[in-house]
PDB file of C-alpha atoms in Angstrom:
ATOM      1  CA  UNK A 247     -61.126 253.752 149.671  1.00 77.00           C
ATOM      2  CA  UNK A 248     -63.492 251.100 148.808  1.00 79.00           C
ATOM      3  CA  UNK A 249     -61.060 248.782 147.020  1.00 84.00           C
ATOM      4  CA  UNK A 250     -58.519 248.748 149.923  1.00 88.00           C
ATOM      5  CA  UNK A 251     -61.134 248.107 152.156  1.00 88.00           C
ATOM      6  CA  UNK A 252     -60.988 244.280 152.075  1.00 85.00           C
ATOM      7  CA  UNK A 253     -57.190 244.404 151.814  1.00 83.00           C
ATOM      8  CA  UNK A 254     -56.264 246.294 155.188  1.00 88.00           C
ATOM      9  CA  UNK A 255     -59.723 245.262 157.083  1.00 90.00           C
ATOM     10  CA  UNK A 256     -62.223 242.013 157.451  1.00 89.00           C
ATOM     11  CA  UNK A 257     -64.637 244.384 156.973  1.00 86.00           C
ATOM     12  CA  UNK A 258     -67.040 242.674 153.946  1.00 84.00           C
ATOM     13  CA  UNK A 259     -66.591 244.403 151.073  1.00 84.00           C
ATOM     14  CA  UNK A 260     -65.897 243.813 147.760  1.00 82.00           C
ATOM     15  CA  UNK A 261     -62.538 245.490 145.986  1.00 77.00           C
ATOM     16  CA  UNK A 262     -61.152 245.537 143.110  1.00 80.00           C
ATOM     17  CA  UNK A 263     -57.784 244.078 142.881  1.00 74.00           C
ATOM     18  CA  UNK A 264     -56.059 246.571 140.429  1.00 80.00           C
ATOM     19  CA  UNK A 265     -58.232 249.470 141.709  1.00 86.00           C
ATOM     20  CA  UNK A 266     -56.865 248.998 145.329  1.00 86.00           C
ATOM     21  CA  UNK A 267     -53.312 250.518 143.943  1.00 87.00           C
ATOM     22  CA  UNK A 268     -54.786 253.680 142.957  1.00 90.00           C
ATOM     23  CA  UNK A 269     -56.104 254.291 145.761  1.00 93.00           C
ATOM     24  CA  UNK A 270     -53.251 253.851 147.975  1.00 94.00           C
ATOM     25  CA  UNK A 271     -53.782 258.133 149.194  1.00 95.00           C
ATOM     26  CA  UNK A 272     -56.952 256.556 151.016  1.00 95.00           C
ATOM     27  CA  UNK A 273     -54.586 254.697 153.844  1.00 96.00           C
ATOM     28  CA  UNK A 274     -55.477 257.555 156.585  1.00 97.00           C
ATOM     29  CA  UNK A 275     -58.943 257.137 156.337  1.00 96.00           C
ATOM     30  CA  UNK A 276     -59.028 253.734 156.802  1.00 96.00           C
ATOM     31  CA  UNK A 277     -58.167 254.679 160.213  1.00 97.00           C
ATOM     32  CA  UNK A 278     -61.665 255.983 160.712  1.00 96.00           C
ATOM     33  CA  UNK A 279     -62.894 252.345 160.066  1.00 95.00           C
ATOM     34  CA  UNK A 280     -60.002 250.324 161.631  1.00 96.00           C
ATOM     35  CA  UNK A 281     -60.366 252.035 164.665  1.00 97.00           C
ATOM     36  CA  UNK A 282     -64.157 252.873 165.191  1.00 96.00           C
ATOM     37  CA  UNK A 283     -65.445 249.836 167.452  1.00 97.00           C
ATOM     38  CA  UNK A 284     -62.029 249.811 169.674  1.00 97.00           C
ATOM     39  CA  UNK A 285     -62.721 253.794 170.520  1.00 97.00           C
ATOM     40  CA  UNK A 286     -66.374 253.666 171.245  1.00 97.00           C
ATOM     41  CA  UNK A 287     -65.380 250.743 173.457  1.00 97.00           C
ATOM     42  CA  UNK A 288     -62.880 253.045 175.080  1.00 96.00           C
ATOM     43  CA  UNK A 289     -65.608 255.883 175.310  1.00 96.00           C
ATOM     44  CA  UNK A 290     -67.364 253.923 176.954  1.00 95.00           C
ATOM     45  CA  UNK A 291     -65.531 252.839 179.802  1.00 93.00           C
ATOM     46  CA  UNK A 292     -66.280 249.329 179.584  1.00 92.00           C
ATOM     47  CA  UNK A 293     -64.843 246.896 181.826  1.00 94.00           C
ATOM     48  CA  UNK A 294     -61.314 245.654 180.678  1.00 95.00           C
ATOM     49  CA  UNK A 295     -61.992 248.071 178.134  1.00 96.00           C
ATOM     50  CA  UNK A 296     -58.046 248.053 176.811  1.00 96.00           C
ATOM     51  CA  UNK A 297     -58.342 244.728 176.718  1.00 97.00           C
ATOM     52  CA  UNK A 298     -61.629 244.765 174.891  1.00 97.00           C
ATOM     53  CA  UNK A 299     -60.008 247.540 172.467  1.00 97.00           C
ATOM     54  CA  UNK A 300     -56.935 245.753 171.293  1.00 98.00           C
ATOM     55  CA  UNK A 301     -59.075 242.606 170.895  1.00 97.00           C
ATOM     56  CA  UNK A 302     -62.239 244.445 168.496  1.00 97.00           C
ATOM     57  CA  UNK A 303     -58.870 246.107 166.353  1.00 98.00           C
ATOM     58  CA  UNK A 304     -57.823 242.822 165.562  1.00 97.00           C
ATOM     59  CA  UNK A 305     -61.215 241.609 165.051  1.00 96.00           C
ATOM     60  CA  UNK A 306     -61.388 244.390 162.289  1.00 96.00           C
ATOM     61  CA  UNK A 307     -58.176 244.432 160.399  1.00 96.00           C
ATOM     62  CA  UNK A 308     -57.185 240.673 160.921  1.00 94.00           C
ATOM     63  CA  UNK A 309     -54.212 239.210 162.057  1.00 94.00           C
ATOM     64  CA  UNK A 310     -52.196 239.468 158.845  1.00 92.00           C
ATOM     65  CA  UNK A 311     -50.096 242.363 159.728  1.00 95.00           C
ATOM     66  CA  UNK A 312     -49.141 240.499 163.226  1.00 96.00           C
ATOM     67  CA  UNK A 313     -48.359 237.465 161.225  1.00 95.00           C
ATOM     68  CA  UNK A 314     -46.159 239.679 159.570  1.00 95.00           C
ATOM     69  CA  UNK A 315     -44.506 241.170 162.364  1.00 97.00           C
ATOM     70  CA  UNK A 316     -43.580 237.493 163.580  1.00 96.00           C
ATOM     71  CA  UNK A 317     -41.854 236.657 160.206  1.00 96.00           C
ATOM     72  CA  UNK A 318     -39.758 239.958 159.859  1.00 97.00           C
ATOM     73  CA  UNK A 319     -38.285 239.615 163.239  1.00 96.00           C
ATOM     74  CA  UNK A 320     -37.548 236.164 162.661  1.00 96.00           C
ATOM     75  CA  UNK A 321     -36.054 237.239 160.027  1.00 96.00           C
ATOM     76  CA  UNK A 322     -34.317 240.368 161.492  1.00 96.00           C
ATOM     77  CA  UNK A 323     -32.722 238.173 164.661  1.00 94.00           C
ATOM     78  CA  UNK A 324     -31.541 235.542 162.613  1.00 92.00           C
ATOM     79  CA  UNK A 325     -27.319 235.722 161.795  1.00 91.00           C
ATOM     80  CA  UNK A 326     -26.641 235.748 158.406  1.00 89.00           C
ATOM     81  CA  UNK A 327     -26.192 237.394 155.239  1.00 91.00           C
ATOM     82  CA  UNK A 328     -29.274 238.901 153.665  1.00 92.00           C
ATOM     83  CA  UNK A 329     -30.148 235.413 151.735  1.00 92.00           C
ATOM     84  CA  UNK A 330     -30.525 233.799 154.842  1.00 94.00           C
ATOM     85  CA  UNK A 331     -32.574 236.461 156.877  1.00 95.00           C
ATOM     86  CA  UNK A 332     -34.768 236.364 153.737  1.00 94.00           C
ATOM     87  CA  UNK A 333     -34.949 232.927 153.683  1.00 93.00           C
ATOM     88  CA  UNK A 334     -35.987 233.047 157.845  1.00 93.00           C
ATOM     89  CA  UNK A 335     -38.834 235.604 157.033  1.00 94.00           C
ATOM     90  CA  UNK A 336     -40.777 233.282 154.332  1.00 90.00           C
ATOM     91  CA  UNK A 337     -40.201 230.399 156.977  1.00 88.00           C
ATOM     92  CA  UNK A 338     -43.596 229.497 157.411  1.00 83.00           C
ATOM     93  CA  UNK A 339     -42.775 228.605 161.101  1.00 86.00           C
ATOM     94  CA  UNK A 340     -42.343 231.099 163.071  1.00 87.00           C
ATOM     95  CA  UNK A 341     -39.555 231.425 165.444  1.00 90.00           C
ATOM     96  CA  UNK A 342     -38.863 232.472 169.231  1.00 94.00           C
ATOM     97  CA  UNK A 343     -38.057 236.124 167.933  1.00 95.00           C
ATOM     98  CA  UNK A 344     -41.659 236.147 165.812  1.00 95.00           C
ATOM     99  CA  UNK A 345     -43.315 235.397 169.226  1.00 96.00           C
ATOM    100  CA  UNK A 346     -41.839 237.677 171.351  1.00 97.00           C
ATOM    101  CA  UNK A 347     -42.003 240.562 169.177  1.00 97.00           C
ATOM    102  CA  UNK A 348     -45.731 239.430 168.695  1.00 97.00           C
ATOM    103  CA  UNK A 349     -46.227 239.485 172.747  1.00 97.00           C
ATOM    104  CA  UNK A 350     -44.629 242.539 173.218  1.00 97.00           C
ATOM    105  CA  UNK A 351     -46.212 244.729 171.067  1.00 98.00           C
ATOM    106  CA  UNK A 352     -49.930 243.570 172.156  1.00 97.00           C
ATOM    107  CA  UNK A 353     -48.744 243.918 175.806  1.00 97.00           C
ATOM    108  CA  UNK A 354     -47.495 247.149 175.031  1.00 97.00           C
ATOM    109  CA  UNK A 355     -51.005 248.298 173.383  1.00 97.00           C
ATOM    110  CA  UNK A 356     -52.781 246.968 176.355  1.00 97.00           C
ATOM    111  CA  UNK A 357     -50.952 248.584 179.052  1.00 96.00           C
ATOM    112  CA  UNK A 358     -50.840 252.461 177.116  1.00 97.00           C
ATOM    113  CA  UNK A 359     -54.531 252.577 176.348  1.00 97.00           C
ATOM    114  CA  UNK A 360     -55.255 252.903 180.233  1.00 96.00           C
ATOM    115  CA  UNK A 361     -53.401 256.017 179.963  1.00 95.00           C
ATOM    116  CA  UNK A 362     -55.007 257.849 177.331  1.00 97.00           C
ATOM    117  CA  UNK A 363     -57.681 259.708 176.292  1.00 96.00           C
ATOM    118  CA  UNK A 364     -60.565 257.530 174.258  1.00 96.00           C
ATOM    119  CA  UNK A 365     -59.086 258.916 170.886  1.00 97.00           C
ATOM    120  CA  UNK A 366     -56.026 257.837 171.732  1.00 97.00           C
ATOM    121  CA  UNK A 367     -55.978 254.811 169.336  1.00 97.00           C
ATOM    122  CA  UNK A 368     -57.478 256.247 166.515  1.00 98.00           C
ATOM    123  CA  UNK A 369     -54.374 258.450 166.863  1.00 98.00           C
ATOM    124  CA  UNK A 370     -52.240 255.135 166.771  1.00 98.00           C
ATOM    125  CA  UNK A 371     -54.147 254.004 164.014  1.00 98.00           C
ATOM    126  CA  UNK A 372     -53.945 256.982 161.692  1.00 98.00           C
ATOM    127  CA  UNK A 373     -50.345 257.238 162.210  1.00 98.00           C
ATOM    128  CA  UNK A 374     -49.917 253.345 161.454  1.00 98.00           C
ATOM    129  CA  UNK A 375     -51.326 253.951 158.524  1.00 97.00           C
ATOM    130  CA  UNK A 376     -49.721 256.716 157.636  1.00 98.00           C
ATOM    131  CA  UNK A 377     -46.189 254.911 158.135  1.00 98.00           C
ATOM    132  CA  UNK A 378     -47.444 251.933 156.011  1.00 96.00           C
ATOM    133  CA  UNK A 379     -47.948 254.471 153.438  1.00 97.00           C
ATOM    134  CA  UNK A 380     -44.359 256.030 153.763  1.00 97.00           C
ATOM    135  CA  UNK A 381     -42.775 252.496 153.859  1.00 96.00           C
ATOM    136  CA  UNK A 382     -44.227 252.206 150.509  1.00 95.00           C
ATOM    137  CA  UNK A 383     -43.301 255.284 149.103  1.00 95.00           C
ATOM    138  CA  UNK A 384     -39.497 253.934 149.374  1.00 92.00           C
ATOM    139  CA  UNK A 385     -40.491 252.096 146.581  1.00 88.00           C
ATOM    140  CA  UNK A 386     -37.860 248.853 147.119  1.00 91.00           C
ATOM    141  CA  UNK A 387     -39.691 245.940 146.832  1.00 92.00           C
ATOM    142  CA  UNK A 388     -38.556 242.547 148.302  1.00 92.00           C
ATOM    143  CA  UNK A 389     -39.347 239.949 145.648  1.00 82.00           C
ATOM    144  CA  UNK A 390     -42.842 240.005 143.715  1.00 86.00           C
ATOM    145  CA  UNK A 391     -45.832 239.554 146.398  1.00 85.00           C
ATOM    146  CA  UNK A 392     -48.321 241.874 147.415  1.00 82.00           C
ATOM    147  CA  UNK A 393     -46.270 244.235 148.997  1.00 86.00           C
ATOM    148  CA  UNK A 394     -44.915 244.784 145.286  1.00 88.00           C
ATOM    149  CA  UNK A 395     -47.026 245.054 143.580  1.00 88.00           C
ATOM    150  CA  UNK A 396     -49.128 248.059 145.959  1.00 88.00           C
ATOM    151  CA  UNK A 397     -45.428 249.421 145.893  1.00 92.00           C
ATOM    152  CA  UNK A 398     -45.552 249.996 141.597  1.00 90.00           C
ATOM    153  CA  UNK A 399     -48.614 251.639 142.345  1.00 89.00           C
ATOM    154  CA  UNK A 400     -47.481 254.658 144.454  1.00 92.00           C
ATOM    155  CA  UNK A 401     -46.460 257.587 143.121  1.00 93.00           C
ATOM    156  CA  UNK A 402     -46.539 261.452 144.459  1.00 94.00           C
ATOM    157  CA  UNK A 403     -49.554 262.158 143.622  1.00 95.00           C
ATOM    158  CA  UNK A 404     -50.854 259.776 146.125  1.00 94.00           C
ATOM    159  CA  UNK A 405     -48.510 260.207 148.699  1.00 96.00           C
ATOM    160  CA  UNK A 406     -49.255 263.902 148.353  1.00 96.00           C
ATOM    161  CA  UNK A 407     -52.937 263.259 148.459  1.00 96.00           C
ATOM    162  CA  UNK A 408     -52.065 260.644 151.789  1.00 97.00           C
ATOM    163  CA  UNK A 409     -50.103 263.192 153.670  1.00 97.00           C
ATOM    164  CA  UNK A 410     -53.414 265.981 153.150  1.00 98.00           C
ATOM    165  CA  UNK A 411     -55.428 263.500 154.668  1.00 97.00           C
ATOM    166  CA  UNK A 412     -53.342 262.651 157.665  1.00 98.00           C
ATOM    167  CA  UNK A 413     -52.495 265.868 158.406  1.00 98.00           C
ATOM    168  CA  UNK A 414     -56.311 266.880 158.392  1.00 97.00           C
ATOM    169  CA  UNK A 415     -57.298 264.031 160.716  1.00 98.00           C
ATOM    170  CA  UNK A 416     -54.652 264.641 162.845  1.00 98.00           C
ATOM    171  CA  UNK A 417     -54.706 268.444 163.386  1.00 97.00           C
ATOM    172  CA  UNK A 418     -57.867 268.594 164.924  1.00 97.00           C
ATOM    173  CA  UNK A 419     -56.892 265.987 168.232  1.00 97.00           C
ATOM    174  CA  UNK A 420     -53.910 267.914 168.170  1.00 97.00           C
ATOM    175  CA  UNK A 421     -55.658 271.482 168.324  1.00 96.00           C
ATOM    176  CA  UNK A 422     -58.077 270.235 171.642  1.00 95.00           C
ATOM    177  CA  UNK A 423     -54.553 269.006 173.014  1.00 96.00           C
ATOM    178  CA  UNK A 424     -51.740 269.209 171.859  1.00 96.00           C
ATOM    179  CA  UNK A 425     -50.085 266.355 173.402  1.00 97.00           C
ATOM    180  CA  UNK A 426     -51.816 264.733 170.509  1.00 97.00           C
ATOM    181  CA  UNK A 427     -48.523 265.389 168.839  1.00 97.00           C
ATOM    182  CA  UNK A 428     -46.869 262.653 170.807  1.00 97.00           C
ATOM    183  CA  UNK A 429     -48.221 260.479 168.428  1.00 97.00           C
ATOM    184  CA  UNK A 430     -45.986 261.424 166.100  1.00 98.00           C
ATOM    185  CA  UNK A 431     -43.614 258.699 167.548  1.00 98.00           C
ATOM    186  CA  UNK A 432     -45.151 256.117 165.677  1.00 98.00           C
ATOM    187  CA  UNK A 433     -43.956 257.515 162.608  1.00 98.00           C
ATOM    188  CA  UNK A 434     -40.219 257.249 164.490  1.00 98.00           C
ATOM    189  CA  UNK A 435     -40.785 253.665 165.245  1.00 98.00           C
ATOM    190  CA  UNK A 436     -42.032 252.774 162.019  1.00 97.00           C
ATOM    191  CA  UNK A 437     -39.454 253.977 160.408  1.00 97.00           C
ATOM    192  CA  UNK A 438     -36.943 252.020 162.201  1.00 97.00           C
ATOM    193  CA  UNK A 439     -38.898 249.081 160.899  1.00 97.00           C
ATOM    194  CA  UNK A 440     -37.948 250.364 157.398  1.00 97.00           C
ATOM    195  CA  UNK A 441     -34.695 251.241 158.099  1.00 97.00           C
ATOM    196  CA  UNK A 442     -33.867 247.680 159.739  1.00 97.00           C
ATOM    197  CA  UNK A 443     -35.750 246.145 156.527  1.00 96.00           C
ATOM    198  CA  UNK A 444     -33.602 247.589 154.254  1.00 96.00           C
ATOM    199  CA  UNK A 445     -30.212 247.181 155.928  1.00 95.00           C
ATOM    200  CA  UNK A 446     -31.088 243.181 156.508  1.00 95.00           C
ATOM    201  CA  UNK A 447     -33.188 242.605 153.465  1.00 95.00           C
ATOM    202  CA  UNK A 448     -32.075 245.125 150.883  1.00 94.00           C
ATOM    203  CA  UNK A 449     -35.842 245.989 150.694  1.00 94.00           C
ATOM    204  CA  UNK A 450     -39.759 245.559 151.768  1.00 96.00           C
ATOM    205  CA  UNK A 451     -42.327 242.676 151.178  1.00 94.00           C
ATOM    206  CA  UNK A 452     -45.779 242.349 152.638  1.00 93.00           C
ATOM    207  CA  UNK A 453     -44.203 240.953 156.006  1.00 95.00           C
ATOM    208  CA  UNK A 454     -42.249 244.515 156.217  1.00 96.00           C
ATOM    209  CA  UNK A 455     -44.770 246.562 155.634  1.00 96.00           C
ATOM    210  CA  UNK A 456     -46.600 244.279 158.478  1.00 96.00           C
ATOM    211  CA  UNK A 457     -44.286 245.113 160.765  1.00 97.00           C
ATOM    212  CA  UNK A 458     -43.941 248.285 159.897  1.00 97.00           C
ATOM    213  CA  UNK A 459     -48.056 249.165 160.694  1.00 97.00           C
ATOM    214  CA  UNK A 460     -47.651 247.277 164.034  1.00 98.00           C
ATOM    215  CA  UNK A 461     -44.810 248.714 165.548  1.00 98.00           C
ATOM    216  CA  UNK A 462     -46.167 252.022 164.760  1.00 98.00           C
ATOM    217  CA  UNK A 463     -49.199 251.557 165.985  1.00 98.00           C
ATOM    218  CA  UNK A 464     -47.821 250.668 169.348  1.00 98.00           C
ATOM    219  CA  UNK A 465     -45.035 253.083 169.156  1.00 98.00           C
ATOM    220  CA  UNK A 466     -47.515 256.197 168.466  1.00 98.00           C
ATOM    221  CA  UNK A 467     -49.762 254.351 172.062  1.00 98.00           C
ATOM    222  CA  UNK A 468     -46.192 254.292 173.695  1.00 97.00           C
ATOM    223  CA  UNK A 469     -45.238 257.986 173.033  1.00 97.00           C
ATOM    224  CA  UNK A 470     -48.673 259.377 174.079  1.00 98.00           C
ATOM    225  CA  UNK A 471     -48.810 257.095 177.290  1.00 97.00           C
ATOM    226  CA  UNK A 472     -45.778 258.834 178.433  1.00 96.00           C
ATOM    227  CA  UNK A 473     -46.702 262.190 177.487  1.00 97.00           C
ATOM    228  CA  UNK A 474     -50.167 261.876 178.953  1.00 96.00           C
ATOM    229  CA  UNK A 475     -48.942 260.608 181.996  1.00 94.00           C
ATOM    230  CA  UNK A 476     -45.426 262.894 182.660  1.00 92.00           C
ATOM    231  CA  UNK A 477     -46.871 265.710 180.823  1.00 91.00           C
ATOM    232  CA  UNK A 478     -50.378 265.981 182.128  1.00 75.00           C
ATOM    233  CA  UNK A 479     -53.774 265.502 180.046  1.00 50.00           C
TER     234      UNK A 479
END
């Protein structure tokens, strides 16, 4: 866990660059980490505390997976063959469609939190991860960045190991309620990401996999916000 420390957080540590592959299984728990400061924030009922949430979970993973976000849905909007939707993603400017799927899914993140319980996004967290780790298990790479080369690295034995480890953290949220489960609707959204990656793209890169963590993220907040609040908490 360690190693892919410094690649999925700004938390300072030092990884190792080739070590960080093998330890793909550890994606879950980095959702201990990635979402520790935003829940004790929500725990404690600070003022603007969504807003204060969202902001201290970008303040500890970054802003690369956003960035990546904007790119693929430049690239997904644009009309085209695939060459050309590729050739919109690596833009390095980013387009009307990269800042409106930016906007929308931090305004959706702000406005579910309010909803929830305080675990509510670790639970969008751990099942971001967890879809970051599926996307990779498709094991299509888009061209020969990072998203590559953590791609040759996965295997079943770590997916295996990944999906232990998710279902661990997640069954005990979901055994003090089970609306918990909701959740699970991040792993639906995120896999739309994938599925509209490889239709336009004929594969992943680092901006799919990106996209992939964000809108999961939000979707899981999305699908408990409703449940919590039609359903009862």
């Amino acid at each position: 866990m360690r190693n892919v420390l410094p690649f999925m957080t700004r938390v300072p540590v030092e990884g190792d660059f080739e070590m960080a592959r093998r330890e793909l299984w550890s994606f879950p728990l980095i959702s201990l980490v990635s979402s520790a400061l935003p829940t004790l924030i929500l725990y404690m009922r600070l003022p603007l505390s969504n807003i204060l949430a969202v902001l201290a979970l970008y303040l500890t993973i970054g802003l690369l997976h956003l960035d990546g976000l904007a790119d693929w849905a430049d690239g997904i909007m644009v009309k085209g063959d695939r060459e050309r939707k590729v050739r919109a993603m690596k833009d390095l400017n980013t387009g009307i469609a990269g800042v409106f799927a930016v906007v929308t899914v931090l305004l959706l993140q702000v406005y579910a939190l309010p909803f929830l319980p305080f675990y509510g996004l670790f639970l969008a967290e751990l099942n971001s991860k967890f879809a970051t780790l599926l996307a990779m298990a498709t094991k299509k790479p888009l061209g020969n960045g990072l998203g590559a080369y953590f791609m040759e690295g996965m295997n079943r034995k770590q997916l295996s190991i990944g999906t232990l480890l998710y279902v661990s953290l997640l069954l005990p949220p979901v055994i003090y309620n089970p609306l918990s489960l909701s959740s699970l609707f991040g792993l639906l959204t995120g896999g739309y990401v994938v599925h509209l990656s490889l239709r336009n793209f004929g594969g992943l890169n680092g901006d799919c996999l990106g996209a992939t963590a964000e809108v999961a993220r939000a979707g899981a907040l999305i699908g408990m916000a409703f449940a919590w609040a039609y359903l009862g908490g």
